[in-house]
Short mmCIF file of C-alpha atoms and ligand atoms in Angstrom, two decimals:
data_model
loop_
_atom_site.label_atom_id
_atom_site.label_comp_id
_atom_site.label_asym_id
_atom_site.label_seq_id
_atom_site.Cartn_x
_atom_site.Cartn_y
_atom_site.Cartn_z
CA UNK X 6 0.00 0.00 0.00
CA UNK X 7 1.32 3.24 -1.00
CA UNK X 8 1.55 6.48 1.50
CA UNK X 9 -1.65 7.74 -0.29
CA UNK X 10 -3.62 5.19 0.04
CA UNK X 11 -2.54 4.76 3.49
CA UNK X 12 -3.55 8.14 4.16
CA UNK X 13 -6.59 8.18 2.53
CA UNK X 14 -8.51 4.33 3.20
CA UNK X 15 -7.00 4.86 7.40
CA UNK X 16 -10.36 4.42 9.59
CA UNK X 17 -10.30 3.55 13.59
CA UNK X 18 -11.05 0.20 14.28
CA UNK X 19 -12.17 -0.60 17.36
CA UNK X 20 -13.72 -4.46 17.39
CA UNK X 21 -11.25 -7.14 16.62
CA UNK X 22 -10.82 -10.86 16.54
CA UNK X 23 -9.49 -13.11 18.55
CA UNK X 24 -5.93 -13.33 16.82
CA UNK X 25 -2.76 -11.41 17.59
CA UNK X 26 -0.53 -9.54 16.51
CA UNK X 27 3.16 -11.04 15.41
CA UNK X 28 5.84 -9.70 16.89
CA UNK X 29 7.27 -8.71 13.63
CA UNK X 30 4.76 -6.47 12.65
CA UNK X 31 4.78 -4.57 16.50
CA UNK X 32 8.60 -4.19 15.73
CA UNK X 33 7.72 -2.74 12.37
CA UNK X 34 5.37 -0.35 14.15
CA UNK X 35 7.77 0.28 16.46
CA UNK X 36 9.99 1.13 13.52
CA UNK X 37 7.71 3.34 11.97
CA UNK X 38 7.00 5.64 15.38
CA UNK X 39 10.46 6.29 15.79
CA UNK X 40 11.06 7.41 12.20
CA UNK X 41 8.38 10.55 13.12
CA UNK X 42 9.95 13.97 13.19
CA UNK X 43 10.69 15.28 16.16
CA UNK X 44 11.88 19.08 17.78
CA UNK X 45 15.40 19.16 17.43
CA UNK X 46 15.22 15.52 16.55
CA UNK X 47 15.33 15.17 20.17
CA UNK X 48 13.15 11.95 19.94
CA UNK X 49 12.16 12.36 23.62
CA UNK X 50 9.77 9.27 22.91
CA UNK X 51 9.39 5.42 24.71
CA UNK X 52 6.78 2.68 24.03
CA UNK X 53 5.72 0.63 26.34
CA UNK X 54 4.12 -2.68 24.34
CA UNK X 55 1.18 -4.30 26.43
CA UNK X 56 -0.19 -7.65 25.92
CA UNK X 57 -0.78 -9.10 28.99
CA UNK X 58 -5.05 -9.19 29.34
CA UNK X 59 -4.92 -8.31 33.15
CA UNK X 60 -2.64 -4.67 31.99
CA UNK X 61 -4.92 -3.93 28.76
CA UNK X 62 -8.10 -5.08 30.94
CA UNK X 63 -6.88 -2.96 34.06
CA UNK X 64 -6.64 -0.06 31.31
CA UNK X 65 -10.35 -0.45 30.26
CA UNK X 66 -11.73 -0.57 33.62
CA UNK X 67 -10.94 2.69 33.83
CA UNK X 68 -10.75 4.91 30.81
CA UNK X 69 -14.48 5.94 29.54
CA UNK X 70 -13.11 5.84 25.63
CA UNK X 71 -10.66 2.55 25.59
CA UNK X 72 -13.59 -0.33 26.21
CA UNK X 73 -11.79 -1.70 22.79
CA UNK X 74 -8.94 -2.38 25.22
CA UNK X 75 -11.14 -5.57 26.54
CA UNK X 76 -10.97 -6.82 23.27
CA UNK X 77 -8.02 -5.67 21.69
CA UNK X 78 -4.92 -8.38 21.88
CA UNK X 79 -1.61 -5.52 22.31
CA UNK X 80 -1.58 -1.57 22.62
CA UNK X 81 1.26 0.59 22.36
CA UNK X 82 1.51 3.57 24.84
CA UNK X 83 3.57 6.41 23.89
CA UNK X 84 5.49 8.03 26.12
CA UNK X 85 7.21 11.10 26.63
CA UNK X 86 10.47 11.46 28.47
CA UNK X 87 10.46 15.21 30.00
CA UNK X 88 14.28 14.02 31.08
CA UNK X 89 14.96 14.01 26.79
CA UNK X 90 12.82 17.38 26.27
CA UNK X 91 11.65 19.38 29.01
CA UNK X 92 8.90 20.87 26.96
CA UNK X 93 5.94 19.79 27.83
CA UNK X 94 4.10 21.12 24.34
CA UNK X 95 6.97 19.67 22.10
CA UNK X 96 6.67 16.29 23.99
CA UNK X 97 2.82 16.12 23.09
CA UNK X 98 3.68 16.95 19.61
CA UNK X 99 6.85 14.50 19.44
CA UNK X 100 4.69 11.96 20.54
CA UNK X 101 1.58 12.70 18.09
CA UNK X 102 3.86 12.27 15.45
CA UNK X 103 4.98 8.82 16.09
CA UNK X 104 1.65 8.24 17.23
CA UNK X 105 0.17 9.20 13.62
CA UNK X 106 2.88 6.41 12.08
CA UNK X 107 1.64 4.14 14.10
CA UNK X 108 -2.03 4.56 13.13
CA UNK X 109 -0.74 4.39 9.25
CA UNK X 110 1.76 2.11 9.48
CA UNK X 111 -0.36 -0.73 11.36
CA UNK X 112 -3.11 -0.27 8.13
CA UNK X 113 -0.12 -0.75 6.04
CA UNK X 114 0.20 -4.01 7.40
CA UNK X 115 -3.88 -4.99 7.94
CA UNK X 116 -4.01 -4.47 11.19
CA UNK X 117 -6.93 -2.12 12.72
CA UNK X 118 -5.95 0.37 15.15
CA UNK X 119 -7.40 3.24 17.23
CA UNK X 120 -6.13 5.86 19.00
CA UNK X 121 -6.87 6.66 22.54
CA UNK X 122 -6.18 9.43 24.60
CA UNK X 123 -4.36 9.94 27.77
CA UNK X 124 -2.18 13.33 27.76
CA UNK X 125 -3.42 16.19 28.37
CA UNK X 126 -6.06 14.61 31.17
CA UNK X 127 -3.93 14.20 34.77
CA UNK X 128 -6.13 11.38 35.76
CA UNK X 129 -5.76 9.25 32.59
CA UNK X 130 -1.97 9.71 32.96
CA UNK X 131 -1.91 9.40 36.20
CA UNK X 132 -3.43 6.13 36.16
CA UNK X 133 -1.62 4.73 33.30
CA UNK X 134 1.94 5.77 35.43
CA UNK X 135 0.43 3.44 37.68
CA UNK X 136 -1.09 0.58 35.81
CA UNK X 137 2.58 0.48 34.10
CA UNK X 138 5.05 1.48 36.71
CA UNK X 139 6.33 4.37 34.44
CA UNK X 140 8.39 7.17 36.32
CA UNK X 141 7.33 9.96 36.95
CA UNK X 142 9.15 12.07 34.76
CA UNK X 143 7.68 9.79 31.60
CA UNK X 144 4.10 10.93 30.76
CA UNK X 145 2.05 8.59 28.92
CA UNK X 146 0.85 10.37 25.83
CA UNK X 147 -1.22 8.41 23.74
CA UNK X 148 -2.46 4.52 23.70
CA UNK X 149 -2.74 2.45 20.40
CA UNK X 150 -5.10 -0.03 20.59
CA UNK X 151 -4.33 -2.68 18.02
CA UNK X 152 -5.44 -5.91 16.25
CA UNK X 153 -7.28 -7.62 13.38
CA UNK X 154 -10.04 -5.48 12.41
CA UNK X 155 -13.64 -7.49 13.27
CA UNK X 156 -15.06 -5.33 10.52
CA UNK X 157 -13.28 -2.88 8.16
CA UNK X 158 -14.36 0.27 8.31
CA UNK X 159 -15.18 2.30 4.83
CA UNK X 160 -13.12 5.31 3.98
CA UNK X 161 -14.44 8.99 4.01
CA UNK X 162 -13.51 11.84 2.33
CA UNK X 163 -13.03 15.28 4.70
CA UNK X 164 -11.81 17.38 2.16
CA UNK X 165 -13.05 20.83 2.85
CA UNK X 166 -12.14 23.85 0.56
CA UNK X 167 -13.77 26.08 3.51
CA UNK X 168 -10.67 25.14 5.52
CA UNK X 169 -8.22 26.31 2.71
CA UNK X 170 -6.66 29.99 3.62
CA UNK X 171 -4.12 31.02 0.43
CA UNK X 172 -2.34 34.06 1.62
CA UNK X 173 -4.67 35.54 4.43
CA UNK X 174 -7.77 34.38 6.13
C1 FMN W 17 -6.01 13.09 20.15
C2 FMN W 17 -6.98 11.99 19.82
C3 FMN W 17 -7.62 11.32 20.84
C4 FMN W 17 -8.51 10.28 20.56
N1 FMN W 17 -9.04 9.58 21.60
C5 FMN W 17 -9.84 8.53 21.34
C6 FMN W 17 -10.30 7.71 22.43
O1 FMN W 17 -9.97 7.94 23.59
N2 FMN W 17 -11.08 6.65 22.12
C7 FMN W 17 -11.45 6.37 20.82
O2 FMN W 17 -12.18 5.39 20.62
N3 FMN W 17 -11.01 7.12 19.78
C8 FMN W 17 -10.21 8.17 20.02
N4 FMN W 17 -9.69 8.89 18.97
C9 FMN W 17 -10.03 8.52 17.59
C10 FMN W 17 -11.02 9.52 16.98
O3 FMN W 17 -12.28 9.35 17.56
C11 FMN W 17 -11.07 9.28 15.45
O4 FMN W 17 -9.78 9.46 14.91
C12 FMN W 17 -12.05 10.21 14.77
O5 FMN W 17 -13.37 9.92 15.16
C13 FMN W 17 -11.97 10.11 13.24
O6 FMN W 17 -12.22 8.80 12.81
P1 FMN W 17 -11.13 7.92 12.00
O7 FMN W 17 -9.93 7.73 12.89
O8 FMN W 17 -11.83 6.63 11.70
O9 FMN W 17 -10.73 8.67 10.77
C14 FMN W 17 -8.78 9.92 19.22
C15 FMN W 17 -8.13 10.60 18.19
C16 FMN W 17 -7.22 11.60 18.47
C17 FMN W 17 -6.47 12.28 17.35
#
């Protein structure tokens, strides 16, 4: 699959099947995070790969958007390491970035994915710290729930030429 058509067919998936994920294609993803641009290619970023039922399970109980998690066989949650960049903002960003290769990189390969949030809400992060015996000085950013898709979901086109500015608003 091309970047395009990456881009364009990517949905969130958020019912899978029971089958998981080879560890070939995490590493891939894995791969594909870290190649994300970063401020002052600092690459303040760590993953923490879950697979164990009671941790994704433990995750669900608790976060009001991530009931996929009681289905879904792994998640990747993307951390930020204030220790590698001590701004907060750029860390967030940093960590959407490899959070967005993820997301395309996992449709590359078939799998469904979904992103969930944690950062900026204290609770969720505070939680996941927890849950995953981060330090403190690594905040949780995002999760990726992933799988094999139950269903796939169609693609839909957003283009908008209201949200086009050329020059000035
Ligand atoms: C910052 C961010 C946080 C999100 N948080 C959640 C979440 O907690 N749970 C969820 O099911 N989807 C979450 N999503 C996925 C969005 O709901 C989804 O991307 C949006 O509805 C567009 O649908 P699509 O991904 O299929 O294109 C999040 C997406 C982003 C970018």
């Amino acid at each position: 699959m091309d970047v395009l058509e990456a881009i364009f067919t990517r949905r969130s998936i958020r019912s899978f099947i029971d089958r998981e994920v080879e560890p070939e294609k995490i590493e891939t993803l894995l791969r594909a995070a870290m190649q994300a641009p970063s401020a002052h290619n600092k690459q303040p970023w760590h993953f923490v790969v879950v697979n164990k039922r009671s941790l994704l399970d433990a995750i669900a109980d608790f976060h009001p958007y991530g009931k996929m998690l009681y289905t879904a066989p792994q998640a990747i949650v993307v951390c930020g390491d204030l220790s590698e960049e001590n701004n907060e903002r750029y860390l967030g960003l940093n960590c959407a970035a490899a959070t967005q290769n993820i997301l395309l990189a996992a449709h590359g390969l078939n799998l469904g994915a979904v992103w969930v949030a944690l950062y900026p809400r204290e609770e969720r992060i505070l939680k996941i710290q927890q849950i995953l015996t981060l330090p403190q000085y690594v905040l949780p950013i995002s999760l990726v729930a992933l799988g094999y898709a139950q269903r796939k979901v169609p693609p839909e086109n957003r283009y908008n030429a209201q949200k086009v500015h050329v020059n000035r608003w």
